[in-house]
Amino acid sequence: MFNSSHHRLRIGGATADSGTSLLFPALAAVFLGATATEPGRFNVLGTMIGVVFASETVSGLTLAGASDWVDPVFNGAWLLLAVGLSTCFSRRRAAGAAV
């Protein structure tokens, strides 16, 4: 691992923003996972389900010949939907526990 990192530094192949393009799909997958198995709670199994769902759907859209702008729009739409559902489920669970 150190050797590969050192090599990237030597050839100038690493940039400060090299991971930002992966952040948005990762957030979408995590929040999708929070609504998949235990609604409103983050968990490993749900995250894995969210990752598989998001990656397979985006791959399918790419193979179907979708434009380049479809991938971020898809991830954004699913992120908004998943955050909304997760918030709704958390509030519903909290209201049920308070009674």
mmCIF file of C-alpha atoms in Angstrom, residues 20-89:
data_model
loop_
_atom_site.group_PDB
_atom_site.id
_atom_site.type_symbol
_atom_site.label_atom_id
_atom_site.label_comp_id
_atom_site.label_asym_id
_atom_site.label_seq_id
_atom_site.Cartn_x
_atom_site.Cartn_y
_atom_site.Cartn_z
ATOM 1 C CA THR A 20 -15.014 13.685 -4.406
ATOM 2 C CA SER A 21 -16.618 12.028 -7.418
ATOM 3 C CA LEU A 22 -17.182 8.930 -5.294
ATOM 4 C CA LEU A 23 -18.717 10.741 -2.332
ATOM 5 C CA PHE A 24 -22.144 11.427 -3.835
ATOM 6 C CA PRO A 25 -22.856 7.806 -4.884
ATOM 7 C CA ALA A 26 -21.571 6.600 -1.516
ATOM 8 C CA LEU A 27 -23.935 8.896 0.382
ATOM 9 C CA ALA A 28 -26.831 7.797 -1.813
ATOM 10 C CA ALA A 29 -26.016 4.136 -1.131
ATOM 11 C CA VAL A 30 -25.715 4.651 2.638
ATOM 12 C CA PHE A 31 -29.003 6.507 2.922
ATOM 13 C CA LEU A 32 -30.709 3.967 0.655
ATOM 14 C CA GLY A 33 -29.402 1.313 3.011
ATOM 15 C CA ALA A 34 -30.827 3.162 5.992
ATOM 16 C CA THR A 35 -34.280 2.652 4.518
ATOM 17 C CA ALA A 36 -33.767 -0.908 3.232
ATOM 18 C CA THR A 37 -33.646 -3.257 6.241
ATOM 19 C CA GLU A 38 -34.214 -1.266 9.429
ATOM 20 C CA PRO A 39 -35.954 1.916 8.329
ATOM 21 C CA GLY A 40 -34.350 4.997 9.822
ATOM 22 C CA ARG A 41 -31.257 3.211 11.178
ATOM 23 C CA PHE A 42 -27.884 2.981 9.510
ATOM 24 C CA ASN A 43 -26.603 -0.586 9.298
ATOM 25 C CA VAL A 44 -24.079 -2.635 7.368
ATOM 26 C CA LEU A 45 -26.543 -4.960 5.618
ATOM 27 C CA GLY A 46 -28.675 -2.049 4.458
ATOM 28 C CA THR A 47 -25.603 -0.215 3.188
ATOM 29 C CA MET A 48 -24.551 -3.265 1.189
ATOM 30 C CA ILE A 49 -28.046 -3.493 -0.314
ATOM 31 C CA GLY A 50 -27.919 0.214 -1.161
ATOM 32 C CA VAL A 51 -24.492 -0.141 -2.808
ATOM 33 C CA VAL A 52 -25.623 -3.066 -4.947
ATOM 34 C CA PHE A 53 -28.859 -1.334 -5.929
ATOM 35 C CA ALA A 54 -27.212 1.967 -6.829
ATOM 36 C CA SER A 55 -24.282 0.454 -8.708
ATOM 37 C CA GLU A 56 -26.382 -2.023 -10.671
ATOM 38 C CA THR A 57 -28.927 0.609 -11.633
ATOM 39 C CA VAL A 58 -26.285 3.102 -12.752
ATOM 40 C CA SER A 59 -24.482 0.361 -14.690
ATOM 41 C CA GLY A 60 -27.739 -0.592 -16.370
ATOM 42 C CA LEU A 61 -28.420 3.012 -17.317
ATOM 43 C CA THR A 62 -24.910 3.335 -18.738
ATOM 44 C CA LEU A 63 -25.257 0.132 -20.752
ATOM 45 C CA ALA A 64 -28.620 1.328 -22.042
ATOM 46 C CA GLY A 65 -26.868 4.356 -23.511
ATOM 47 C CA ALA A 66 -28.029 7.032 -21.093
ATOM 48 C CA SER A 67 -26.356 10.436 -21.276
ATOM 49 C CA ASP A 68 -23.555 11.435 -18.910
ATOM 50 C CA TRP A 69 -25.828 13.676 -16.851
ATOM 51 C CA VAL A 70 -28.167 10.796 -15.913
ATOM 52 C CA ASP A 71 -25.803 9.257 -13.325
ATOM 53 C CA PRO A 72 -25.580 12.300 -11.001
ATOM 54 C CA VAL A 73 -29.287 13.060 -11.417
ATOM 55 C CA PHE A 74 -30.160 9.464 -10.539
ATOM 56 C CA ASN A 75 -27.909 9.507 -7.465
ATOM 57 C CA GLY A 76 -29.318 12.857 -6.376
ATOM 58 C CA ALA A 77 -32.922 11.744 -6.766
ATOM 59 C CA TRP A 78 -32.325 8.556 -4.809
ATOM 60 C CA LEU A 79 -30.400 10.470 -2.156
ATOM 61 C CA LEU A 80 -33.287 12.908 -1.672
ATOM 62 C CA LEU A 81 -35.823 10.081 -1.569
ATOM 63 C CA ALA A 82 -33.747 7.987 0.842
ATOM 64 C CA VAL A 83 -33.055 10.903 3.223
ATOM 65 C CA GLY A 84 -36.732 11.803 3.217
ATOM 66 C CA LEU A 85 -37.849 8.230 3.916
ATOM 67 C CA SER A 86 -35.177 7.718 6.573
ATOM 68 C CA THR A 87 -36.222 10.923 8.339
ATOM 69 C CA CYS A 88 -39.887 9.972 8.142
ATOM 70 C CA PHE A 89 -39.237 6.493 9.573
#
